[in-house]
mmCIF file of C-alpha atoms and ligand atoms in Angstrom:
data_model
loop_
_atom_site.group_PDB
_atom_site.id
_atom_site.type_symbol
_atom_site.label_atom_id
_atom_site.label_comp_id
_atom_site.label_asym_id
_atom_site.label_seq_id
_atom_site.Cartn_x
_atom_site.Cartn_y
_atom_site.Cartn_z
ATOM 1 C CA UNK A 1 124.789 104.820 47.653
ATOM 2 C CA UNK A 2 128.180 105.293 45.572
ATOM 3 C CA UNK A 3 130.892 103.075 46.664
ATOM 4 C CA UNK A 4 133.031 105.936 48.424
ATOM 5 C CA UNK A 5 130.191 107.190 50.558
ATOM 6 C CA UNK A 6 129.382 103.489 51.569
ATOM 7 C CA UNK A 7 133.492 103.283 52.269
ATOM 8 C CA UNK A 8 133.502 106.147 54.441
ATOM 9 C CA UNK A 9 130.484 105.245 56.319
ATOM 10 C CA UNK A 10 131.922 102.011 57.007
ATOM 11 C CA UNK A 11 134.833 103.750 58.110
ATOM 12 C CA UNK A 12 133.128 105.823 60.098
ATOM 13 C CA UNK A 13 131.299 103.333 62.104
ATOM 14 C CA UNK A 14 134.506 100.932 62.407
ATOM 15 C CA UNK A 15 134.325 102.058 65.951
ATOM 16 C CA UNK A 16 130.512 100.956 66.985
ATOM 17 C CA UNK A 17 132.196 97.155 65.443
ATOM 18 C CA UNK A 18 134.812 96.852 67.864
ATOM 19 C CA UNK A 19 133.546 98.237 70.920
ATOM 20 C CA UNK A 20 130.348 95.892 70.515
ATOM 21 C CA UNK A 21 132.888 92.580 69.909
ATOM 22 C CA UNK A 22 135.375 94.350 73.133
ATOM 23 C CA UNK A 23 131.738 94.417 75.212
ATOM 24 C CA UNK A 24 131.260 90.593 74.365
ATOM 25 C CA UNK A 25 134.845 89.809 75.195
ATOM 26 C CA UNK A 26 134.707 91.815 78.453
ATOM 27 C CA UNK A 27 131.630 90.200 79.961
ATOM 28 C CA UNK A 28 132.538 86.438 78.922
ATOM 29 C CA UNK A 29 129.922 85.992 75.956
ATOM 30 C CA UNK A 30 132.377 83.824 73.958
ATOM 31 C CA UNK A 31 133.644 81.843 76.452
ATOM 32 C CA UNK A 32 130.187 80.593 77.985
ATOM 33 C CA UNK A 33 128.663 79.927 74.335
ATOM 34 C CA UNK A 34 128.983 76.459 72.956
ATOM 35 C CA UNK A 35 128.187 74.758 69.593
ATOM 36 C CA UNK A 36 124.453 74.227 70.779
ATOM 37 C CA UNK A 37 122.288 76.889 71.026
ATOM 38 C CA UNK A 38 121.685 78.536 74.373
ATOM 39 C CA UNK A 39 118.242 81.275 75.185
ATOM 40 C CA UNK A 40 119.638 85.002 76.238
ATOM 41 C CA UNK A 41 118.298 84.827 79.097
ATOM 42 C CA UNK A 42 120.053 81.542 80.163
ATOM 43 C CA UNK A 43 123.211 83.802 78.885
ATOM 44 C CA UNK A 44 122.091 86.913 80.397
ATOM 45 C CA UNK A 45 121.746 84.937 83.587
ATOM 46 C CA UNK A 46 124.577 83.029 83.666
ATOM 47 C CA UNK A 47 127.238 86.083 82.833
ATOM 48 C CA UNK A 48 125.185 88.452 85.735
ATOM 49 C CA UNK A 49 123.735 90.726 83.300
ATOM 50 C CA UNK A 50 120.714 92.799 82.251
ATOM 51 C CA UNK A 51 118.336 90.142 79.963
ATOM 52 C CA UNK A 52 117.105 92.456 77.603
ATOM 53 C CA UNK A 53 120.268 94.553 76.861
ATOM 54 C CA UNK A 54 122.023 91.219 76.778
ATOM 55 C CA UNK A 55 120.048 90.040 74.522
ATOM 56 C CA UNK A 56 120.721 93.309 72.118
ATOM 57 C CA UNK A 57 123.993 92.762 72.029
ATOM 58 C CA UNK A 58 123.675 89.184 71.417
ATOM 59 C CA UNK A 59 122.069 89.964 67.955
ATOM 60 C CA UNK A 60 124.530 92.554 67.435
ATOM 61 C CA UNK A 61 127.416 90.230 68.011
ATOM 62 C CA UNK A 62 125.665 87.838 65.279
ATOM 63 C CA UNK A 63 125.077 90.437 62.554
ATOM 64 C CA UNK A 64 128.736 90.232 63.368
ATOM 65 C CA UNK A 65 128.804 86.983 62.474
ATOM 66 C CA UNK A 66 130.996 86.333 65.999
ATOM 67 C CA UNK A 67 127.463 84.241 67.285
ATOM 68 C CA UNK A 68 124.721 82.971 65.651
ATOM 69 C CA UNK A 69 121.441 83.663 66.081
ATOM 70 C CA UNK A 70 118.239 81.407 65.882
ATOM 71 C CA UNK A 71 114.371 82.770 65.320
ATOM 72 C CA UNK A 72 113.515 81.695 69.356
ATOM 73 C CA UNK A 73 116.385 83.954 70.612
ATOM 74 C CA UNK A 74 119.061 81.463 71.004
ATOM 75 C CA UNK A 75 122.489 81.805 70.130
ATOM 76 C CA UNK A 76 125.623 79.462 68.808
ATOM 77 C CA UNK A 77 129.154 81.005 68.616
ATOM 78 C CA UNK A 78 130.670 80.841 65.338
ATOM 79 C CA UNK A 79 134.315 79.967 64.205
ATOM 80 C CA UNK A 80 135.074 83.522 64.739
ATOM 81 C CA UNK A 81 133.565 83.620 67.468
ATOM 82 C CA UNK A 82 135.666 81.221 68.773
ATOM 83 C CA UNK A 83 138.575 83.045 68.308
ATOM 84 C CA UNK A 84 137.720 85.525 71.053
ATOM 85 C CA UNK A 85 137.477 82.569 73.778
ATOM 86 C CA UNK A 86 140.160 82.616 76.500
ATOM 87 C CA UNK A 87 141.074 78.691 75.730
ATOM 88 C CA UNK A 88 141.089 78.670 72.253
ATOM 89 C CA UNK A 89 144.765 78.019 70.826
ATOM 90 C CA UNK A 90 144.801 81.112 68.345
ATOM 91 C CA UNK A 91 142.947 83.292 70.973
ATOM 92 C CA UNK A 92 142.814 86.786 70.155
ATOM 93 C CA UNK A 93 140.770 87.912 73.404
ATOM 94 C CA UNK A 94 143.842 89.186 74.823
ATOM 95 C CA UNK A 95 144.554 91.909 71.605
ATOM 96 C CA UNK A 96 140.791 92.651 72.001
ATOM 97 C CA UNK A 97 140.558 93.619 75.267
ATOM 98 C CA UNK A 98 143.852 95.711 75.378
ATOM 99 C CA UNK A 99 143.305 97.405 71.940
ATOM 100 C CA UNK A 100 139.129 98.355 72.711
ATOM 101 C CA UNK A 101 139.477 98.635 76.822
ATOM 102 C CA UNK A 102 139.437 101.954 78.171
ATOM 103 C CA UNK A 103 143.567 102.692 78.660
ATOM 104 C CA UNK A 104 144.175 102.364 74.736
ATOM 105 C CA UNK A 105 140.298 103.875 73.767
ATOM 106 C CA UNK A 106 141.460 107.008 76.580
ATOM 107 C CA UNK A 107 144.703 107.802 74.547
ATOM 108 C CA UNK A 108 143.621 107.749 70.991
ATOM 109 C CA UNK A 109 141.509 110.072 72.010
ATOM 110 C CA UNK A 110 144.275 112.626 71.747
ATOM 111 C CA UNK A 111 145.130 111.769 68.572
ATOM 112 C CA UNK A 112 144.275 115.188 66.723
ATOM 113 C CA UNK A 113 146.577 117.087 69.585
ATOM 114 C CA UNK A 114 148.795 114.754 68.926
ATOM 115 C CA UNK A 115 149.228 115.514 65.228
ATOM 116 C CA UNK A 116 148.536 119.158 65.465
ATOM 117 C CA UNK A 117 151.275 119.932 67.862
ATOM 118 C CA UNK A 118 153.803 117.548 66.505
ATOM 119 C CA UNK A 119 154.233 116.003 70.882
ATOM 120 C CA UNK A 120 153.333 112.670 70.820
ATOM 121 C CA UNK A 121 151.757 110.420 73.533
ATOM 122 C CA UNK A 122 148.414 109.581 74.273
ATOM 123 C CA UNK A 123 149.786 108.023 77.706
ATOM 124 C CA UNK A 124 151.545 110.945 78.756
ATOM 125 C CA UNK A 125 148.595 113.375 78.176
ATOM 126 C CA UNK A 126 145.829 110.843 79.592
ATOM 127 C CA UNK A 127 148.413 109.363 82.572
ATOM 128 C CA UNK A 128 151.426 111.613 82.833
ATOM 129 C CA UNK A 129 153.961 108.885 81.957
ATOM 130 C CA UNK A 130 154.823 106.623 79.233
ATOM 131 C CA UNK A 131 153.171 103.255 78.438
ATOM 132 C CA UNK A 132 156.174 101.384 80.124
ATOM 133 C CA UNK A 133 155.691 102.613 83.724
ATOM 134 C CA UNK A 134 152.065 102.346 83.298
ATOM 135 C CA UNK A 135 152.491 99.181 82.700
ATOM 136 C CA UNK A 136 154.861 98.830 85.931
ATOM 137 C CA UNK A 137 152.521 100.972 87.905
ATOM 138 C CA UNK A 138 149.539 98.976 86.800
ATOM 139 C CA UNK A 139 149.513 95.387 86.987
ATOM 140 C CA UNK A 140 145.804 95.035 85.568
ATOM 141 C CA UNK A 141 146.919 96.640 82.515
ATOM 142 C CA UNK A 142 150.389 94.876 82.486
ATOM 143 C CA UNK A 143 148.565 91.644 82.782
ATOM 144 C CA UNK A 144 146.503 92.647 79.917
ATOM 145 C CA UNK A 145 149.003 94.063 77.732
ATOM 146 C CA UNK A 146 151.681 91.260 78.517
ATOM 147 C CA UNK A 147 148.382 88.435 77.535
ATOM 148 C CA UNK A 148 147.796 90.600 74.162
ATOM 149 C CA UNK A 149 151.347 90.331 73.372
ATOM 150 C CA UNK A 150 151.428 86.524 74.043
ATOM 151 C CA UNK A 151 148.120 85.806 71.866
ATOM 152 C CA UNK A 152 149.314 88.265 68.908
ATOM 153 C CA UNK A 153 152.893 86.072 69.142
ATOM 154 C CA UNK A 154 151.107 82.756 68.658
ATOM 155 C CA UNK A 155 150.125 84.513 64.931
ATOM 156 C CA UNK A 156 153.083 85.785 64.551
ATOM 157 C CA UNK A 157 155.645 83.266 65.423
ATOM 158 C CA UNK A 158 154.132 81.415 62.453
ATOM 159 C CA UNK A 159 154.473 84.237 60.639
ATOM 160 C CA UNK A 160 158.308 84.947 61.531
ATOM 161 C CA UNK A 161 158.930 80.466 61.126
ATOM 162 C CA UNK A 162 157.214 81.324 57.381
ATOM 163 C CA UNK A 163 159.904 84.446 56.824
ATOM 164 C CA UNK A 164 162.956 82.405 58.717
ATOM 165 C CA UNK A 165 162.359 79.464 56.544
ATOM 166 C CA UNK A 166 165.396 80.220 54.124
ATOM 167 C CA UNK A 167 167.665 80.751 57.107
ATOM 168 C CA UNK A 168 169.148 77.769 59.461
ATOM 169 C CA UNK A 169 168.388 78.696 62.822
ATOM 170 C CA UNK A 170 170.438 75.303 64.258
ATOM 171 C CA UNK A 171 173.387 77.271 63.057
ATOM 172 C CA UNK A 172 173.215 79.464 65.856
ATOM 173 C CA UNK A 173 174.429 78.315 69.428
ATOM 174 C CA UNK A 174 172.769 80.208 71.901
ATOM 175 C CA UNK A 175 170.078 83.354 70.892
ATOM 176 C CA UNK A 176 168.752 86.123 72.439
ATOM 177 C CA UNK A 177 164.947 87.291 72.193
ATOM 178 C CA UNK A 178 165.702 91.111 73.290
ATOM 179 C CA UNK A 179 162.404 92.258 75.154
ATOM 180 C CA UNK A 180 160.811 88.390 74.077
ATOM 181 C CA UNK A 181 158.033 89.235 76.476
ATOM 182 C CA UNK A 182 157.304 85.415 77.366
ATOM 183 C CA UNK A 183 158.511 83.948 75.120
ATOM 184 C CA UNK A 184 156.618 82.164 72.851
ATOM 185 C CA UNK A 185 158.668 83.209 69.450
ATOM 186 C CA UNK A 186 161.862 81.980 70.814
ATOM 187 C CA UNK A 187 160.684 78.674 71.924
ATOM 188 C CA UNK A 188 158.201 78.444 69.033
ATOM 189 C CA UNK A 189 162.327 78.440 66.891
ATOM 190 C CA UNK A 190 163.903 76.413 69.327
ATOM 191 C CA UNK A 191 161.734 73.371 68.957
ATOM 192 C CA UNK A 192 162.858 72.731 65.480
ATOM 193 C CA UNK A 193 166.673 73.188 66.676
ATOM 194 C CA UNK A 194 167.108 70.716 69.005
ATOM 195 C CA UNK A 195 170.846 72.147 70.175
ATOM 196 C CA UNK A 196 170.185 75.833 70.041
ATOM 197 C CA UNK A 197 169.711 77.633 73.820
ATOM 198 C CA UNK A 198 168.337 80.451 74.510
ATOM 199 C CA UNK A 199 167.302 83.380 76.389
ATOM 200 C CA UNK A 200 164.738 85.931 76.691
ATOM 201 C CA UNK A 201 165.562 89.541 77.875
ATOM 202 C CA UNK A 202 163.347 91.306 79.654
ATOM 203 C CA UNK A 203 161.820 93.703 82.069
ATOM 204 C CA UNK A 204 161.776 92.505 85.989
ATOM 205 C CA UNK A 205 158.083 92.837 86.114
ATOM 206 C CA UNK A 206 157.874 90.504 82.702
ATOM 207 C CA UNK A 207 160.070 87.826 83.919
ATOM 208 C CA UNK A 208 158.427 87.474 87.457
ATOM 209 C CA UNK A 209 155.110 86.268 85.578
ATOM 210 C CA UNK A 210 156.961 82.693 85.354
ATOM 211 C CA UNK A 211 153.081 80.605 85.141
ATOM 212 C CA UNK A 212 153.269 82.711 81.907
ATOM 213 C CA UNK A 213 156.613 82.054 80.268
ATOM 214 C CA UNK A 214 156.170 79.411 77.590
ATOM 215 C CA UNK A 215 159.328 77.340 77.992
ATOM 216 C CA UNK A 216 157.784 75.044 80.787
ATOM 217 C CA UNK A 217 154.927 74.254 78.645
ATOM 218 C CA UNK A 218 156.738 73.721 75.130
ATOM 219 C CA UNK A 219 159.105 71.368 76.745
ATOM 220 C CA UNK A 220 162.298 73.579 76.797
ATOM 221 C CA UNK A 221 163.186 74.562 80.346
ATOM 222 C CA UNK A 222 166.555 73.386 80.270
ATOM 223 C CA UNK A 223 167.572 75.170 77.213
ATOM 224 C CA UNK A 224 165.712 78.328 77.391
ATOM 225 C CA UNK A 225 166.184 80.860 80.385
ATOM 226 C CA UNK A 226 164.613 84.504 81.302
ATOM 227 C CA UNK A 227 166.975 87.288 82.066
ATOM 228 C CA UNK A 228 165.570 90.581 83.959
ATOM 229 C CA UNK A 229 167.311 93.352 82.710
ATOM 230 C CA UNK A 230 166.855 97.009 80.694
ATOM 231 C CA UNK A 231 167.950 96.719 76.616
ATOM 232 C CA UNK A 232 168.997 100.516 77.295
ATOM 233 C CA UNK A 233 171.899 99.224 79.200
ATOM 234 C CA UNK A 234 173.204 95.474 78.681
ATOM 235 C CA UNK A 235 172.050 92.318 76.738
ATOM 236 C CA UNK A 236 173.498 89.057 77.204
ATOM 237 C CA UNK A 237 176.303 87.562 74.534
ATOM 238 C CA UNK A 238 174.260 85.528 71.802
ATOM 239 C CA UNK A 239 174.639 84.467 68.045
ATOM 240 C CA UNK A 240 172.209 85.543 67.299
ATOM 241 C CA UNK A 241 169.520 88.086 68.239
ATOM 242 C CA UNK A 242 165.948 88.581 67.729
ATOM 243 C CA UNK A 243 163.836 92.015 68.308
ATOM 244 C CA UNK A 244 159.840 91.369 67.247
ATOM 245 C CA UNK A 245 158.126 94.653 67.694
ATOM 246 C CA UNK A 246 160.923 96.452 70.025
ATOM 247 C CA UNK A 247 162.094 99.045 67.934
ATOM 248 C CA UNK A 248 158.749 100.291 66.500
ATOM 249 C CA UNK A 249 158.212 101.768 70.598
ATOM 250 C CA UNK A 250 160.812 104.203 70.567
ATOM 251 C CA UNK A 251 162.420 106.967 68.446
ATOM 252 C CA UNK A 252 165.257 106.812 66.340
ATOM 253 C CA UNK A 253 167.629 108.531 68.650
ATOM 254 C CA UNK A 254 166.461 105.620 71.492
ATOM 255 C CA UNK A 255 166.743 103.236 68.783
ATOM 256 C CA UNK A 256 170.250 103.926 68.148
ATOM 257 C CA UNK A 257 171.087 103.815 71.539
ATOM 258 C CA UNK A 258 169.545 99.945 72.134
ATOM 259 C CA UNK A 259 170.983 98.608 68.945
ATOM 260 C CA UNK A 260 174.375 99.822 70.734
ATOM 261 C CA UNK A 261 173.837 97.800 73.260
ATOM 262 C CA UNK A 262 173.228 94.937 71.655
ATOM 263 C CA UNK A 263 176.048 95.609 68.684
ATOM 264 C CA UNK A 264 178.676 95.766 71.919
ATOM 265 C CA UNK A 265 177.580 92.372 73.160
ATOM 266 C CA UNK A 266 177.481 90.601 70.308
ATOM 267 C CA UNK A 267 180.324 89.094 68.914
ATOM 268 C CA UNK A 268 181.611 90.355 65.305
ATOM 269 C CA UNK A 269 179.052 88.359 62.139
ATOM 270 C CA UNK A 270 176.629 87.690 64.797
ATOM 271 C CA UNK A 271 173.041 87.992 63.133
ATOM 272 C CA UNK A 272 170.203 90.473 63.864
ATOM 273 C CA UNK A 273 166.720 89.623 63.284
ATOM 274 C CA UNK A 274 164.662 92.597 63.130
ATOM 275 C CA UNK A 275 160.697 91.890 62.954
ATOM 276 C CA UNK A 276 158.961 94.593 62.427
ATOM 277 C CA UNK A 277 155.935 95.588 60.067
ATOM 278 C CA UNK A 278 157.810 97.776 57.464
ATOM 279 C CA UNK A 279 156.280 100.497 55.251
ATOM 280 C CA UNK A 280 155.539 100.446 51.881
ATOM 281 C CA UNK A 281 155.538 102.576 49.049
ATOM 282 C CA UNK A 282 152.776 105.429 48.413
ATOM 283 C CA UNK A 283 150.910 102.898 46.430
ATOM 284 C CA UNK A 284 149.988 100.011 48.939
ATOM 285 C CA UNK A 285 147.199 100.249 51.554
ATOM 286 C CA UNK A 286 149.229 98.797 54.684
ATOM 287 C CA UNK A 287 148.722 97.895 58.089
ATOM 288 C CA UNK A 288 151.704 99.308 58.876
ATOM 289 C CA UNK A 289 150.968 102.890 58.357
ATOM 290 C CA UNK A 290 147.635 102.282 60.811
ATOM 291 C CA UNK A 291 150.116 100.719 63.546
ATOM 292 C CA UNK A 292 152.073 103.547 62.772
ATOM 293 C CA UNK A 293 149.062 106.062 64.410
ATOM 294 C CA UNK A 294 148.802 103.413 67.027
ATOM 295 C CA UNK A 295 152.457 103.660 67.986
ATOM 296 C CA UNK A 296 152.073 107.816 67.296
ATOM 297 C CA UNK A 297 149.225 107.340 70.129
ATOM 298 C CA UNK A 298 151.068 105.002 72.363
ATOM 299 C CA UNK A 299 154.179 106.073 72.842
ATOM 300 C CA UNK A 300 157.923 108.031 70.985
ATOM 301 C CA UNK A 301 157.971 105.007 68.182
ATOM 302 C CA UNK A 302 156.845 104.752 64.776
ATOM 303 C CA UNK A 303 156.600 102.033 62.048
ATOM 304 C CA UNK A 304 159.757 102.496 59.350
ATOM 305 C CA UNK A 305 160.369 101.709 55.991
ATOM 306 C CA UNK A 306 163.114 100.020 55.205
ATOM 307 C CA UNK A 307 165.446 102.775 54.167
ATOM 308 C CA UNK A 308 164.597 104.250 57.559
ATOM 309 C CA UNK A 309 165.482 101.327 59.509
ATOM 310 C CA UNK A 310 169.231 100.666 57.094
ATOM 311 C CA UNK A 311 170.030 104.453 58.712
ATOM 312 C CA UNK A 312 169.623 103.305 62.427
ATOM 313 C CA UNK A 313 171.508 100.146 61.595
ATOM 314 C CA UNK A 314 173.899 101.610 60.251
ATOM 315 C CA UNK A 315 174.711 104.000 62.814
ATOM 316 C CA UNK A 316 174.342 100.864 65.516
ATOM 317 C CA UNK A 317 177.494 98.759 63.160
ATOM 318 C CA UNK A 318 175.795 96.539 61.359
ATOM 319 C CA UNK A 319 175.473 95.560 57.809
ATOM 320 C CA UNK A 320 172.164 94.462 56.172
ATOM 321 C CA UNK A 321 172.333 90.899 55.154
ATOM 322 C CA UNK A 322 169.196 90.529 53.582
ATOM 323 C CA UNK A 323 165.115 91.240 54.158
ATOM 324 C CA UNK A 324 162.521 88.640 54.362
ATOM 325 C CA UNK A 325 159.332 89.174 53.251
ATOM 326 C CA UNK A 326 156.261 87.693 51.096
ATOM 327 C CA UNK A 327 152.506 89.402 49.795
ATOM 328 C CA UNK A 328 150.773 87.159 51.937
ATOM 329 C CA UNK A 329 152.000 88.583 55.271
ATOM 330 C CA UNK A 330 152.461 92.183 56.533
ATOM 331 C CA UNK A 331 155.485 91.569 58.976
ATOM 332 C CA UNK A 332 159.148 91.137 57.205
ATOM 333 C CA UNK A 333 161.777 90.350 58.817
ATOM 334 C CA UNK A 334 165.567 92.780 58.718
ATOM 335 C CA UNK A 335 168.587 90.184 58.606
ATOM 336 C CA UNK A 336 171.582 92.402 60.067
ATOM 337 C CA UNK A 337 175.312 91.334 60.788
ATOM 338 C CA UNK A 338 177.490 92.767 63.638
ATOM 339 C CA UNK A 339 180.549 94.114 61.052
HETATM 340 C C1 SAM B 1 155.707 95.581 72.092
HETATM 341 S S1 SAM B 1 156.293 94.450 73.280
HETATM 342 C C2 SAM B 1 156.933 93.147 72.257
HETATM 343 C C3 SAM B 1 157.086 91.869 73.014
HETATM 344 C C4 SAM B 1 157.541 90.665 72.150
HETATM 345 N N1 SAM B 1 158.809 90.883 71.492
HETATM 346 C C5 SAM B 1 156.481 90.331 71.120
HETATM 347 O O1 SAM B 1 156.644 90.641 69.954
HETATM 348 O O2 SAM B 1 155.435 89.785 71.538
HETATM 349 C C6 SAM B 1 157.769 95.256 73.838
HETATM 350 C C7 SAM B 1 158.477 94.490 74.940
HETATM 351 O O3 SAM B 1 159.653 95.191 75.317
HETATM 352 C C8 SAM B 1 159.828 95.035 76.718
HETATM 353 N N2 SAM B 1 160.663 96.174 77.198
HETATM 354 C C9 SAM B 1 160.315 97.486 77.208
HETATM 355 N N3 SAM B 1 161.343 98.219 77.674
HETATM 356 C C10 SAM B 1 162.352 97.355 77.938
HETATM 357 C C11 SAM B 1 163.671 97.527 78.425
HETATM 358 N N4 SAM B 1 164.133 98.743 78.711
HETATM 359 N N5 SAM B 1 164.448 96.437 78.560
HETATM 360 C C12 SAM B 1 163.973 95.183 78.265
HETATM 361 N N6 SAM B 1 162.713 94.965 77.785
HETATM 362 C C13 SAM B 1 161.915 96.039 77.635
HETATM 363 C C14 SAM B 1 158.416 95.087 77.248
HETATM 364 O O4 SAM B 1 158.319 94.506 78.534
HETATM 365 C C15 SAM B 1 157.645 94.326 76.192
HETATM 366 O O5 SAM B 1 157.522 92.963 76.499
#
C-alpha cells in the first residue's frame, strides 16, 4: 500500500478508534481494570454486560494499546489506559465522553450542510438552540461538558503556567477568570502568588456546582471567589483578566461586544490574557484548524489567527503587548493592555 492510501485509510477509520475507546469509557472498562490481569468474563460480569461482546471489545481496546491483553483472555490496563479512569489526576474521561457521546457525534453530523450553506450549528439543526441553553436545559450534558472542561484544564493550566512563565503574575492584585468554568486555571496561578485574589465569572448554572469548584480543594477559599453573571453584560473590576477558550465560541461581532465589557471594567494598563489555540500559516498541520470544524459544528465561533484576533482587540481598546507561544504546545497565549 503507498503511504497516502494507508493515510487516508487511517483517516478514514479515525472514527471506528474513538467510538470503540468512548464505548470503554461509557461502560466503566478503565476504571474496574487494575495492574493484574482480570478474565472478560469476571469484567463482563462485573460492569453488567454481554460476555462475549465484552470480550470483543476488550481485544479491541488492547490493539489500542488502552488494555492489555494476555493468551487466556485476561486483560491489564495500560498507562494509557489509565488516563481514561475517572480518579486518575490527568483524567481525560471527561473530554472522551463529551467529544464521542451522542450530543457532539449528533451535530457533526451536519457538518457538510453546514459548509455548503455557509449557517452554522450542529446544535441548532439537531436541538433547535445553541450549545449554551442546551447545556442549561440539560444538566446530564452540562455535567458532562462542565467535567470535560475541568479535565482538559488540568492539561492546560500547565500549559498556560509554561506560556505565563516570562510574566509575574504576583504583580497583579486581584484577577478575573472571565467564563473560568471551575476554576482550576485560576487557582492552578494563584498558588504560586501567595497575595493575588481572585475571581471566576461565570454562568449561574456553573457556579451552583460548588463540590466542583477547585478553590476548596487547592487550599484557596479565602482568596478566590465565584461570581454568577453573563460576560455579555458586566465583569467584575480586576488587574488583570484571563479568557481560556471564551472567545473561540462566538463570532467576531459577539466577540467585540464581550471584550467591551470587559475593556469598560477594567481599569486603564490592566492586562488581558487571551488563551486560545491560534492558527498558523498555510504550511503547518494544526490542531487548531480541526477545533476550528469543531467550533464550526458547535456553535457561531471559530479558531483565529493572530491577525484576526489584533482586529477584535483593537476594536474592544486594547493594545497588544506581546504573544506567548513555543513548538512544543498548540495553545499561545494574547497579552493585551486596556489603552
Ligand atoms: C469553552 S468553556 C471554557 C471554560 C474555561 N475557561 C476553560 O478553559 O476550561 C466556555 C465557558 O464560558 C461560560 N459562558 C458561556 N456564556 C457565558 C456568559 N454569557 N457569561 C459568563 N460565562 C459564560 C460557559 O459556562 C463555559 O464554562
Amino acid at each position: 500500500m503507498t503511504d497516502a492510501k494507508a493515510h487516508v485509510i487511517d483517516l478514514i477509520f479515525g472514527r471506528w478508534r474513538s467510538q470503540t475507546l468512548y464505548a470503554g469509557v461509557e461502560l466503566g472498562v478503565f476504571d474496574i481494570i487494575g495492574d493484574y490481569p482480570k478474565h472478560a468474563v469476571e469484567i463482563a460480569d462485573q460492569l453488567d454486560i454481554n460476555r462475549e461482546q465484552g470480550y470483543r471489545l476488550f481485544r479491541a481496546l488492547a490493539s489500542l494499546d488502552l488494555l492489555q491483553e494476555s493468551s487466556d483472555r485476561r486483560f491489564s490496563i495500560t498507562p494509557a489506559g489509565e488516563l481514561l479512569q475517572e480518579d486518575h489526576p490527568d483524567s481525560l474521561q471527561g473530554i472522551a465522553l463529551l467529544e464521542e457521546g451522542p450530543t457532539h457525534y449528533a451535530t457533526w453530523s451536519h457538518l457538510p450542510a453546514i459548509v455548503r450553506e455557509g449557517e452554522p450549528d450542529g446544535f441548532q439543526r439537531e436541538f433547535g438552540h445553541s450549545v449554551f441553553d442546551h447545556l442549561e436545559e440539560n444538566p446530564d450534558y452540562a455535567a458532562r461538558f462542565n467535567e470535560s472542561m475541568s479535565s482538559l484544564s488540568q492539561l492546560e493550566s500547565d500549559w498556560v503556567k509554561l506560556l505565563l512563565r516570562t510574566v509575574d503574575v504576583s504583580e497583579f492584585g486581584h484577577i478575573c477568570d472571565v467564563g473560568g468554568g471551575h476554576g482550576h486555571l485560576l487557582c492552578t496561578l494563584l498558588q504560586d502568588a501567595p497575595r493575588v485574589e481572585g475571581t471566576v465569572l461565570e454562568l449561574p448554572s456553573v457556579v451552583k456546582d460548588e463540590d466542583q469548584h477547585y478553590h476548596e480543594s487547592m487550599g484557596l477559599s479565602n482568596r478566590v471567589d465565584f461570581v454568577a453573571g453573563d460576560f455579555f453584560e458586566e465583569v467584575p473590576t480586576a488587574d488583570a483578566y484571563l479568557m481560556k477558550h471564551i472567545l473561540h465560541d462566538w463570532s467576531d461581532a459577539e466577540c467585540v461586544e464581550i471584550l467591551s465589557t470587559v475593556r469598560e471594567a477594567a481599569p486603564d494598563d490592566a492586562r488581558l490574557f487571551v488563551c486560545e489555540l491560534v492558527v498558523p500559516g498555510p504550511d503547518q498541520s494544526h490542531l487548531s484548524k480541526l477545533f476550528d470544524i469543531h467550533m464550526m459544528v458547535s456553535g457561531t465561533g471559530k479558531e483565529r489567527t493572530e491577525a484576526e484576533y489584533a482586529e477584535l482587540f483593537e476594536k474592544a481598546g486594547f493594545e497588544h503587548a506581546e504573544t506567548h507561544q513555543t513548538d512544543e504546545i498548540p495553545m499561545a497565549i494574547v497579552e493585551e493592555i486596556a489603552t
